[in-house]
Tab-separated table of C-alpha atoms in Angstrom:
chain	number	residue	atom	x	y	z
A	1	MET	CA	0.000	0.000	0.000
A	2	ALA	CA	1.317	3.422	-0.838
A	3	ASN	CA	2.380	5.757	1.898
A	4	SER	CA	-0.329	8.157	2.990
A	5	ASN	CA	-0.856	11.058	5.308
A	6	ILE	CA	-2.064	8.612	7.924
A	7	THR	CA	1.521	8.599	9.206
A	8	LEU	CA	0.965	12.103	10.529
A	9	TRP	CA	-1.478	10.782	13.098
A	10	ARG	CA	0.812	8.295	14.764
A	11	GLY	CA	1.770	8.042	18.475
A	12	GLN	CA	3.461	11.251	19.477
A	13	GLU	CA	0.938	13.423	17.601
A	14	ARG	CA	-1.943	12.257	19.776
A	15	SER	CA	-1.538	15.104	22.260
A	16	SER	CA	-2.045	17.692	19.508
A	17	TRP	CA	-5.689	16.600	19.383
A	18	ILE	CA	-6.332	18.260	22.785
A	19	ARG	CA	-7.289	21.930	22.792
A	20	LEU	CA	-5.827	24.239	25.410
A	21	ARG	CA	-9.361	25.418	26.096
A	22	THR	CA	-10.314	21.929	27.272
A	23	LEU	CA	-7.528	21.751	29.876
A	24	ILE	CA	-8.266	25.313	30.998
A	25	LEU	CA	-11.907	24.360	31.578
A	26	LEU	CA	-10.879	21.266	33.559
A	27	ARG	CA	-8.514	23.366	35.627
A	28	TRP	CA	-11.317	25.849	36.451
A	29	VAL	CA	-13.400	22.922	37.703
A	30	ALA	CA	-10.459	21.767	39.869
A	31	ILE	CA	-9.925	25.290	41.213
A	32	ILE	CA	-13.582	25.630	42.205
A	33	GLY	CA	-13.476	22.209	43.863
A	34	GLN	CA	-10.279	23.018	45.798
A	35	PHE	CA	-11.590	26.372	46.965
A	36	THR	CA	-14.902	24.817	48.053
A	37	ALA	CA	-13.208	21.952	49.929
A	38	ILE	CA	-10.886	24.262	51.871
A	39	THR	CA	-13.662	26.701	52.712
A	40	VAL	CA	-16.020	23.947	53.923
A	41	ALA	CA	-13.238	22.304	55.966
A	42	GLN	CA	-12.457	25.585	57.712
A	43	GLN	CA	-15.996	26.945	58.149
A	44	TYR	CA	-18.024	23.823	58.903
A	45	PHE	CA	-15.489	21.357	60.339
A	46	ASP	CA	-13.393	23.945	62.196
A	47	LEU	CA	-10.096	22.609	60.823
A	48	GLN	CA	-7.138	24.873	61.392
A	49	LEU	CA	-5.565	25.194	57.962
A	50	GLU	CA	-2.845	27.439	56.616
A	51	LEU	CA	-5.441	29.361	54.658
A	52	THR	CA	-3.000	31.931	53.277
A	53	LEU	CA	-0.721	29.265	51.815
A	54	CYS	CA	-3.677	27.184	50.591
A	55	TYR	CA	-5.272	30.122	48.799
A	56	LEU	CA	-1.852	31.056	47.438
A	57	ALA	CA	-1.503	27.579	45.928
A	58	ILE	CA	-4.955	27.897	44.385
A	59	GLY	CA	-4.094	31.430	43.201
A	60	VAL	CA	-1.067	30.085	41.319
A	61	SER	CA	-3.409	27.789	39.400
A	62	VAL	CA	-5.771	30.718	38.708
A	63	LEU	CA	-2.833	32.800	37.508
A	64	GLY	CA	-1.737	29.988	35.192
A	65	ASN	CA	-5.205	29.792	33.666
A	66	MET	CA	-5.471	33.548	33.178
A	67	THR	CA	-2.023	33.650	31.557
A	68	ALA	CA	-2.958	30.866	29.155
A	69	ILE	CA	-6.232	32.631	28.246
A	70	LEU	CA	-4.488	35.944	27.567
A	71	LEU	CA	-1.463	34.615	25.667
A	72	PHE	CA	-2.997	31.908	23.463
A	73	PRO	CA	-6.059	31.703	21.183
A	74	GLN	CA	-8.992	29.586	22.312
A	75	ASN	CA	-8.520	27.077	19.503
A	76	LYS	CA	-4.828	26.405	20.213
A	77	ARG	CA	-3.933	22.728	20.303
A	78	LEU	CA	-1.139	21.660	22.601
A	79	THR	CA	2.036	19.987	21.449
A	80	GLU	CA	3.363	16.934	23.257
A	81	PHE	CA	5.760	18.997	25.372
A	82	GLU	CA	3.190	21.700	26.189
A	83	ASN	CA	0.671	19.081	27.254
A	84	PHE	CA	3.329	17.417	29.404
A	85	LEU	CA	4.116	20.720	31.160
A	86	MET	CA	0.428	21.461	31.770
A	87	VAL	CA	-0.198	18.060	33.363
A	88	LEU	CA	3.002	18.252	35.414
A	89	PHE	CA	2.038	21.732	36.652
A	90	ASP	CA	-1.379	20.484	37.806
A	91	LEU	CA	0.227	17.513	39.531
A	92	MET	CA	2.710	19.687	41.436
A	93	GLN	CA	0.022	22.208	42.430
A	94	LEU	CA	-2.196	19.438	43.793
A	95	ALA	CA	0.733	17.905	45.705
A	96	ILE	CA	1.533	21.262	47.350
A	97	LEU	CA	-2.097	21.674	48.385
A	98	LEU	CA	-2.110	18.151	49.853
A	99	TYR	CA	1.120	18.922	51.712
A	100	LEU	CA	-0.629	21.880	53.371
A	101	THR	CA	-3.714	19.820	54.285
A	102	GLY	CA	-2.490	16.601	55.867
A	103	GLY	CA	-0.791	14.658	53.078
A	104	LEU	CA	-2.140	11.131	52.727
A	105	ASN	CA	-4.321	11.694	55.777
A	106	ASN	CA	-6.408	13.835	53.449
A	107	PRO	CA	-8.972	11.652	51.626
A	108	PHE	CA	-8.613	13.887	48.556
A	109	ALA	CA	-5.124	12.436	47.986
A	110	LEU	CA	-6.832	10.097	45.519
A	111	LEU	CA	-7.061	13.059	43.117
A	112	LEU	CA	-3.383	12.493	42.271
A	113	LEU	CA	-4.743	9.934	39.800
A	114	GLY	CA	-6.309	12.680	37.666
A	115	PRO	CA	-3.191	14.067	35.936
A	116	VAL	CA	-1.827	10.543	35.459
A	117	THR	CA	-5.031	9.410	33.740
A	118	ILE	CA	-5.047	12.438	31.441
A	119	SER	CA	-1.413	11.795	30.531
A	120	ALA	CA	-2.096	8.121	29.827
A	121	ASN	CA	-4.935	8.979	27.459
A	122	VAL	CA	-3.414	11.772	25.406
A	123	MET	CA	0.376	11.534	25.597
A	124	SER	CA	3.144	9.200	24.532
A	125	THR	CA	4.416	6.300	26.606
A	126	ARG	CA	7.554	8.170	27.670
A	127	SER	CA	5.615	11.195	28.921
A	128	THR	CA	3.135	8.959	30.721
A	129	LEU	CA	5.945	7.077	32.472
A	130	ILE	CA	7.524	10.337	33.624
A	131	VAL	CA	4.233	11.715	34.950
A	132	GLY	CA	3.493	8.401	36.676
A	133	ALA	CA	6.954	8.298	38.272
A	134	VAL	CA	6.550	11.876	39.520
A	135	ALA	CA	3.117	11.046	40.942
A	136	ILE	CA	4.455	7.987	42.803
A	137	THR	CA	7.378	10.028	44.152
A	138	LEU	CA	5.092	12.800	45.381
A	139	THR	CA	2.755	10.240	46.968
A	140	SER	CA	5.673	8.695	48.852
A	141	LEU	CA	6.895	12.099	50.045
A	142	LEU	CA	3.420	13.130	51.174
A	143	ALA	CA	3.201	10.002	53.340
A	144	GLU	CA	6.148	11.320	55.441
A	145	PHE	CA	6.222	15.081	54.935
A	146	HIS	CA	3.094	17.198	55.380
A	147	LEU	CA	1.520	19.737	57.672
A	148	PRO	CA	-0.813	18.072	60.171
A	149	LEU	CA	-4.551	18.569	60.165
A	150	ARG	CA	-5.640	20.213	63.440
A	151	THR	CA	-9.081	20.805	64.872
A	152	GLU	CA	-10.118	24.019	66.598
A	153	THR	CA	-9.075	22.500	69.956
A	154	GLY	CA	-5.598	21.649	68.637
A	155	GLN	CA	-6.180	17.915	68.202
A	156	VAL	CA	-4.167	16.407	65.377
A	157	LEU	CA	-6.206	14.350	62.902
A	158	GLU	CA	-4.248	11.461	61.471
A	159	ILE	CA	-4.993	7.871	60.611
A	160	PRO	CA	-3.109	4.860	62.060
A	161	ASP	CA	0.187	3.944	60.430
A	162	MET	CA	-1.229	0.740	58.987
A	163	LEU	CA	-4.055	2.604	57.261
A	164	LEU	CA	-1.622	5.273	56.135
A	165	PHE	CA	0.514	2.598	54.490
A	166	GLY	CA	-2.649	1.143	52.947
A	167	ASN	CA	-3.558	4.549	51.524
A	168	TRP	CA	-0.074	4.916	50.053
A	169	ALA	CA	-0.164	1.426	48.531
A	170	ALA	CA	-3.662	1.979	47.139
A	171	VAL	CA	-2.725	5.275	45.479
A	172	VAL	CA	0.507	3.861	44.028
A	173	ILE	CA	-1.220	0.730	42.701
A	174	ALA	CA	-4.037	2.842	41.265
A	175	ILE	CA	-1.506	5.113	39.520
A	176	VAL	CA	0.245	2.128	37.936
A	177	PHE	CA	-2.860	0.114	37.059
A	178	ILE	CA	-5.191	2.891	35.906
A	179	GLY	CA	-2.357	4.625	34.030
A	180	ALA	CA	-1.351	1.431	32.212
A	181	TYR	CA	-4.966	0.442	31.562
A	182	SER	CA	-5.936	3.869	30.203
A	183	HIS	CA	-2.834	4.107	28.016
A	184	ARG	CA	-3.328	0.618	26.604
A	185	VAL	CA	-7.013	1.125	25.806
A	186	SER	CA	-6.366	4.572	24.335
A	187	SER	CA	-3.561	3.186	22.144
A	188	GLU	CA	-5.778	0.361	20.882
A	189	VAL	CA	-8.612	2.764	20.059
A	190	GLN	CA	-6.202	5.100	18.284
A	191	SER	CA	-4.611	2.256	16.301
A	192	MET	CA	-8.008	1.030	15.177
A	193	SER	CA	-9.075	4.554	14.253
A	194	GLU	CA	-5.936	5.108	12.182
A	195	ALA	CA	-6.239	1.734	10.519
A	196	LEU	CA	-9.871	2.284	9.601
A	197	ALA	CA	-8.988	5.701	8.206
A	198	ALA	CA	-6.290	4.109	6.045
A	199	THR	CA	-8.800	1.465	4.951
A	200	HIS	CA	-11.306	4.095	3.873
A	201	MET	CA	-8.553	5.950	1.997
A	202	ALA	CA	-7.561	2.768	0.173
A	203	LEU	CA	-11.168	2.001	-0.699
A	204	ALA	CA	-11.767	5.568	-1.878
A	205	ARG	CA	-8.678	5.364	-4.092
A	206	GLU	CA	-9.851	2.075	-5.608
A	207	GLN	CA	-13.329	3.508	-6.136
A	208	LYS	CA	-11.895	6.571	-7.909
A	209	LEU	CA	-9.832	4.352	-10.183
A	210	THR	CA	-12.907	2.262	-10.914
A	211	ASP	CA	-15.003	5.333	-11.681
A	212	LEU	CA	-12.258	6.733	-13.904
A	213	GLY	CA	-12.039	3.468	-15.792
A	214	GLY	CA	-15.798	3.524	-16.318
A	215	VAL	CA	-15.710	7.081	-17.648
A	216	VAL	CA	-12.884	6.224	-20.038
A	217	ALA	CA	-14.610	3.069	-21.225
A	218	ALA	CA	-17.854	4.954	-21.800
A	219	ALA	CA	-15.965	7.722	-23.618
A	220	ALA	CA	-14.246	5.162	-25.819
A	221	HIS	CA	-17.603	3.633	-26.644
A	222	GLU	CA	-19.308	6.956	-27.405
A	223	LEU	CA	-16.386	8.291	-29.464
A	224	GLY	CA	-16.177	5.123	-31.523
A	225	THR	CA	-18.705	6.246	-34.164
A	226	PRO	CA	-17.308	9.773	-34.836
A	227	LEU	CA	-13.736	8.449	-34.952
A	228	ALA	CA	-14.802	5.715	-37.370
A	229	THR	CA	-16.500	8.337	-39.526
A	230	ILE	CA	-13.370	10.502	-39.517
A	231	LYS	CA	-11.225	7.533	-40.477
A	232	LEU	CA	-13.593	6.458	-43.272
A	233	THR	CA	-13.879	9.983	-44.674
A	234	SER	CA	-10.130	10.550	-44.563
A	235	SER	CA	-9.516	7.228	-46.360
A	236	GLU	CA	-11.904	8.259	-49.152
A	237	LEU	CA	-10.214	11.649	-49.434
A	238	ILE	CA	-6.808	9.983	-49.787
A	239	GLU	CA	-8.091	7.972	-52.749
A	240	GLU	CA	-9.647	11.011	-54.421
A	241	LEU	CA	-6.709	13.364	-53.946
A	242	ASP	CA	-4.030	11.567	-55.940
A	243	ASP	CA	-3.575	14.673	-58.070
A	244	ARG	CA	-3.254	16.941	-54.993
A	245	PRO	CA	-0.322	15.565	-52.959
A	246	ASP	CA	-0.438	18.418	-50.420
A	247	LEU	CA	-4.088	17.777	-49.562
A	248	LYS	CA	-3.530	14.029	-49.691
A	249	ASP	CA	-0.854	14.339	-47.000
A	250	ASP	CA	-3.278	16.312	-44.826
A	251	ALA	CA	-5.937	13.628	-45.201
A	252	ALA	CA	-3.376	10.932	-44.319
A	253	LEU	CA	-2.449	12.926	-41.225
A	254	ILE	CA	-6.118	13.091	-40.196
A	255	ARG	CA	-6.438	9.313	-40.503
A	256	GLU	CA	-3.208	8.791	-38.565
A	257	GLN	CA	-4.411	10.990	-35.718
A	258	ALA	CA	-7.781	9.216	-35.646
A	259	ASN	CA	-5.930	5.908	-35.266
A	260	ARG	CA	-3.853	7.446	-32.491
A	261	CYS	CA	-6.994	8.565	-30.674
A	262	ARG	CA	-8.361	5.034	-30.977
A	263	ASP	CA	-5.190	3.519	-29.476
A	264	ILE	CA	-5.082	6.008	-26.600
A	265	LEU	CA	-8.702	5.379	-25.660
A	266	ARG	CA	-8.217	1.634	-25.940
A	267	ASP	CA	-5.227	1.705	-23.606
A	268	MET	CA	-6.924	4.000	-21.103
A	269	GLY	CA	-10.102	1.959	-21.122
A	270	ARG	CA	-8.368	-1.414	-20.898
A	271	ALA	CA	-9.667	-2.042	-17.384
A	272	GLY	CA	-13.221	-1.406	-18.481
A	273	LYS	CA	-13.346	-2.808	-21.966
A	274	ASP	CA	-14.736	-6.214	-20.965
A	275	ASP	CA	-17.625	-4.691	-19.036
A	276	LEU	CA	-18.691	-1.266	-20.156
A	277	HIS	CA	-20.096	-0.245	-16.792
A	278	LEU	CA	-17.565	-2.159	-14.630
A	279	ARG	CA	-20.335	-3.853	-12.707
A	280	GLN	CA	-19.435	-7.503	-13.227
A	281	ALA	CA	-16.704	-9.737	-14.593
A	282	PRO	CA	-15.855	-13.442	-14.642
A	283	LEU	CA	-14.285	-14.652	-11.422
A	284	SER	CA	-10.932	-15.344	-13.079
A	285	THR	CA	-10.871	-11.841	-14.597
A	286	VAL	CA	-11.314	-10.209	-11.199
A	287	ILE	CA	-8.583	-12.410	-9.708
A	288	HIS	CA	-6.139	-11.611	-12.526
A	289	GLU	CA	-6.912	-7.901	-12.208
A	290	ALA	CA	-6.176	-8.033	-8.482
A	291	ALA	CA	-2.931	-9.927	-9.041
A	292	GLU	CA	-1.715	-7.953	-12.068
A	293	PRO	CA	0.563	-5.460	-10.201
A	294	HIS	CA	2.441	-8.357	-8.562
A	295	ILE	CA	2.800	-10.838	-11.414
A	296	ASN	CA	6.143	-9.597	-12.745
A	297	ARG	CA	7.992	-9.243	-9.459
A	298	GLY	CA	10.347	-12.187	-9.753
A	299	LYS	CA	7.924	-14.770	-8.338
A	300	ILE	CA	5.764	-17.249	-10.265
A	301	VAL	CA	2.032	-16.782	-9.652
A	302	HIS	CA	-0.004	-19.873	-10.529
A	303	PHE	CA	-3.713	-19.487	-11.230
A	304	ALA	CA	-6.341	-22.206	-11.138
A	305	GLU	CA	-10.101	-22.198	-11.049
A	306	GLY	CA	-12.773	-24.838	-11.251
A	307	PRO	CA	-16.042	-26.068	-9.750
A	308	ALA	CA	-16.205	-27.950	-6.484
A	309	GLY	CA	-18.859	-30.430	-5.520
A	310	GLU	CA	-22.003	-29.777	-7.562
A	311	GLY	CA	-20.784	-26.453	-8.990
A	312	ASP	CA	-21.431	-25.636	-12.641
A	313	VAL	CA	-18.613	-26.039	-15.127
A	314	GLN	CA	-19.049	-22.440	-16.269
A	315	GLN	CA	-17.389	-20.048	-13.863
A	316	PRO	CA	-19.612	-17.427	-12.225
A	317	SER	CA	-19.552	-13.726	-13.042
A	318	ILE	CA	-19.140	-11.777	-9.823
A	319	LEU	CA	-19.746	-8.166	-8.883
A	320	ARG	CA	-16.573	-6.201	-9.456
A	321	LYS	CA	-16.565	-4.372	-6.138
A	322	PRO	CA	-13.563	-2.206	-5.194
A	323	GLU	CA	-13.524	-3.921	-1.781
A	324	ILE	CA	-12.995	-7.316	-3.404
A	325	VAL	CA	-10.341	-6.192	-5.898
A	326	HIS	CA	-8.307	-4.198	-3.389
A	327	GLY	CA	-8.643	-6.807	-0.636
A	328	LEU	CA	-7.466	-9.648	-2.880
A	329	ARG	CA	-4.661	-7.436	-4.202
A	330	ASN	CA	-3.324	-6.880	-0.682
A	331	LEU	CA	-3.464	-10.599	0.118
A	332	ILE	CA	-1.632	-11.486	-3.108
A	333	GLN	CA	0.954	-8.783	-2.448
A	334	ASN	CA	1.580	-10.245	1.013
A	335	ALA	CA	2.009	-13.722	-0.466
A	336	VAL	CA	4.416	-12.487	-3.158
A	337	ASP	CA	6.434	-10.500	-0.602
A	338	PHE	CA	7.036	-13.497	1.650
A	339	SER	CA	7.178	-16.381	-0.839
A	340	ARG	CA	10.406	-17.986	-1.952
A	341	ALA	CA	9.494	-18.574	-5.591
A	342	ASN	CA	5.847	-19.561	-6.018
A	343	VAL	CA	2.397	-18.249	-5.190
A	344	TRP	CA	-0.834	-20.125	-5.904
A	345	VAL	CA	-4.195	-18.424	-6.368
A	346	GLU	CA	-6.945	-21.017	-6.645
A	347	ALA	CA	-10.670	-20.322	-7.019
A	348	GLU	CA	-13.557	-22.737	-6.756
A	349	TRP	CA	-17.296	-22.471	-6.526
A	350	THR	CA	-20.324	-24.475	-5.513
A	351	PRO	CA	-24.028	-23.615	-5.872
A	352	ASP	CA	-23.889	-21.865	-2.481
A	353	GLN	CA	-20.354	-20.543	-2.119
A	354	ILE	CA	-17.459	-18.922	-3.971
A	355	SER	CA	-14.021	-19.251	-2.419
A	356	ILE	CA	-10.481	-18.171	-3.273
A	357	GLY	CA	-7.346	-19.637	-1.736
A	358	ILE	CA	-4.000	-17.799	-1.769
A	359	MET	CA	-0.964	-19.892	-0.862
A	360	ASP	CA	2.808	-19.454	-1.020
A	361	ASP	CA	5.978	-21.454	-0.370
A	362	GLY	CA	7.459	-19.079	2.204
A	363	ARG	CA	7.947	-19.466	5.934
A	364	GLY	CA	4.288	-18.955	6.808
A	365	TYR	CA	2.827	-17.016	9.678
A	366	PRO	CA	4.434	-17.091	13.146
A	367	SER	CA	2.461	-19.739	14.995
A	368	HIS	CA	1.824	-17.497	17.993
A	369	MET	CA	0.320	-14.799	15.737
A	370	ILE	CA	-2.265	-16.937	13.907
A	371	GLY	CA	-5.076	-15.846	16.196
A	372	ARG	CA	-4.186	-12.157	15.866
A	373	ILE	CA	-3.741	-11.867	12.113
A	374	GLY	CA	-5.598	-8.845	10.847
A	375	ASP	CA	-5.009	-6.658	13.905
A	376	PRO	CA	-3.874	-3.162	12.860
A	377	PHE	CA	-0.218	-2.169	13.242
A	378	MET	CA	1.025	-5.653	14.084
A	379	ARG	CA	4.271	-4.603	12.400
A	380	ARG	CA	5.138	-2.660	15.554
A	381	ARG	CA	5.584	-5.968	17.322
A	382	ARG	CA	7.400	-7.849	14.590
A	383	ALA	CA	9.362	-5.144	12.793
A	384	GLU	CA	12.790	-6.724	13.237
A	385	THR	CA	11.698	-10.146	12.017
A	386	GLU	CA	10.038	-8.779	8.877
A	387	GLN	CA	12.891	-6.401	8.189
A	388	ARG	CA	15.195	-9.408	7.892
A	389	ALA	CA	12.645	-11.204	5.701
A	390	ARG	CA	12.253	-8.351	3.229
A	391	PRO	CA	14.619	-5.464	4.080
A	392	GLU	CA	13.394	-3.368	1.157
A	393	TYR	CA	9.835	-3.240	2.462
A	394	GLU	CA	8.564	-0.282	4.421
A	395	GLY	CA	4.999	0.234	5.591
A	396	MET	CA	2.657	0.520	8.495
A	397	GLY	CA	1.666	-3.128	8.752
A	398	LEU	CA	-1.839	-2.372	7.542
A	399	GLY	CA	-1.937	-4.663	4.496
A	400	LEU	CA	-3.627	-7.640	6.114
A	401	PHE	CA	-5.895	-5.451	8.224
A	402	ILE	CA	-7.096	-3.507	5.184
A	403	ALA	CA	-7.575	-6.693	3.169
A	404	LYS	CA	-9.486	-8.384	5.985
A	405	THR	CA	-11.665	-5.325	6.646
A	406	LEU	CA	-12.515	-4.734	2.982
A	407	LEU	CA	-13.265	-8.380	2.214
A	408	GLU	CA	-15.396	-8.809	5.335
A	409	ARG	CA	-17.247	-5.680	4.274
A	410	SER	CA	-18.147	-7.479	1.040
A	411	GLY	CA	-19.530	-10.415	3.051
A	412	ALA	CA	-16.492	-12.711	2.985
A	413	GLU	CA	-15.141	-14.917	5.754
A	414	LEU	CA	-11.356	-15.313	6.009
A	415	GLU	CA	-9.275	-18.182	7.381
A	416	PHE	CA	-5.523	-17.996	7.976
A	417	ALA	CA	-3.307	-21.033	8.350
A	418	ASN	CA	0.160	-22.451	7.699
A	419	GLY	CA	0.717	-25.125	5.088
A	420	SER	CA	3.580	-26.581	7.146
A	421	ASP	CA	1.068	-27.639	9.783
A	422	PRO	CA	-0.809	-30.708	8.477
A	423	TYR	CA	-3.744	-29.920	10.773
A	424	GLN	CA	-4.068	-26.389	9.360
A	425	ASN	CA	-3.321	-26.957	5.677
A	426	LEU	CA	-6.601	-25.849	4.135
A	427	SER	CA	-5.563	-26.797	0.594
A	428	GLY	CA	-4.286	-30.305	1.288
A	429	ASN	CA	-1.372	-29.746	-1.119
A	430	PRO	CA	2.075	-30.392	0.455
A	431	GLU	CA	3.641	-27.829	-1.909
A	432	HIS	CA	1.672	-25.115	-0.155
A	433	ARG	CA	3.959	-25.116	2.867
A	434	GLY	CA	3.856	-21.371	3.526
A	435	ALA	CA	1.020	-19.061	4.499
A	436	ILE	CA	-2.504	-19.957	3.415
A	437	VAL	CA	-5.471	-17.585	3.233
A	438	LYS	CA	-8.928	-18.761	2.288
A	439	VAL	CA	-11.584	-16.188	1.373
A	440	ALA	CA	-15.155	-17.458	1.037
A	441	TRP	CA	-18.391	-15.643	0.165
A	442	PRO	CA	-21.974	-16.859	0.188
A	443	ARG	CA	-22.631	-16.980	-3.536
A	444	LYS	CA	-25.763	-14.840	-3.327
A	445	LEU	CA	-23.679	-11.863	-2.079
A	446	VAL	CA	-21.229	-11.656	-4.993
A	447	ASP	CA	-22.703	-13.607	-7.921
A	448	ALA	CA	-23.860	-10.987	-10.433
A	449	GLN	CA	-26.532	-13.305	-11.814
A	450	ILE	CA	-28.315	-13.936	-8.512
A	451	GLY	CA	-27.267	-10.948	-6.392
A	452	ASP	CA	-29.381	-7.933	-5.587
A	453	THR	CA	-27.307	-5.460	-7.610
A	454	PRO	CA	-28.759	-4.895	-11.108
A	455	VAL	CA	-26.675	-6.107	-14.017
A	456	PRO	CA	-26.173	-3.823	-17.024
A	457	SER	CA	-28.248	-4.899	-19.968
A	458	GLY	CA	-26.878	-5.700	-23.389
A	459	ALA	CA	-23.730	-7.439	-24.445
A	460	ASN	CA	-20.394	-6.094	-23.387
A	461	GLN	CA	-19.030	-3.909	-26.101
A	462	ARG	CA	-15.495	-3.298	-27.135
A	463	PHE	CA	-14.321	-0.198	-28.939
A	464	GLN	CA	-12.934	-0.894	-32.368
A	465	ILE	CA	-12.596	1.069	-35.597
């Protein structure tokens, strides 16, 4: 698959999705909550707090918000580093406030999880690890160093040492677990989002090529009559202008250019010449079209098709959907990339099903990855192995995901196996010792003769002069 702008959305760019306005709003909510908690604790519970220092800590947060509002536009999106500084600032401000109000004896110490969770969701792994390490360090310091909570009578409020240790352990474990959980889930959601975006881009590209081929084929068909007329008229003029060599040369030039127009339109409309409206094609034609870009790449691609069971001898004509063509093309490309010398593409059909098997003589899939084939960005986990297998190949690891997504969208079911495993060899042929992919559709979903999509009327026409 060609490189695309999807690479701009990867990993470290995630934080640039967050607007400064969003974090400012969250900080205002935190400021109001902190101010309310301190005021209630002092007015209604008669706790003796260092109100000046507490309000100063809150004022620093207010000042930070006001500075951000005045210096930056409302629609500013934070970079990775700016987001990191914002989260770290909030974490330090909260830790100072907890230091002034009892440390881990304060039940609001659990709020230290907030900045860590935000970091895990919107920032890179390195930034998340740093924020998490800072949060754990501050939690440990607050367990030992803090100003005591005192009542109006001077009594110190503190929990037993065992419960204090339990609070510390709970906060630390929550930081590690919730941070890791949030980061993992966020990364999976982002990977799937990026992969689906790339899939839609690939499908849109295939659809544009299909539409262009249809326009060219229709143009070739419509222009056939006027070009034939021009050619016929110019040929008659050449015969009648033997005594006028200058005009005869002009007529010959007109015929030559008409022939050139015919050849150009024929070449441009090659993909659509067998079916004027590109709606249907024989099964073998669709398979050869999908495999065409990878036939002359130094590997031998063997094609075979035939009925299975009670299938008719005549092969079915299937709907030429972009999802099917592009999905099969990606699977064949993968087989050619990893094969040693041979790739087999075998199609068969029954009254109820049409299936295509793609096999190669390479090393096959890693056995521990069979159950995860088709997950987006698997290349991140196997980059070194594949780099040794085909050092010239660069990509995002989306080929199998895109193929699987597009083919399943057309109603297909896919099976992946290794030919080297006799219990998994779907073809039963010992030569197919590499990777095996079987794609199967219910025949009613893709057969142009029995499907729901209307078939263009009239015989397929081919432009000729």
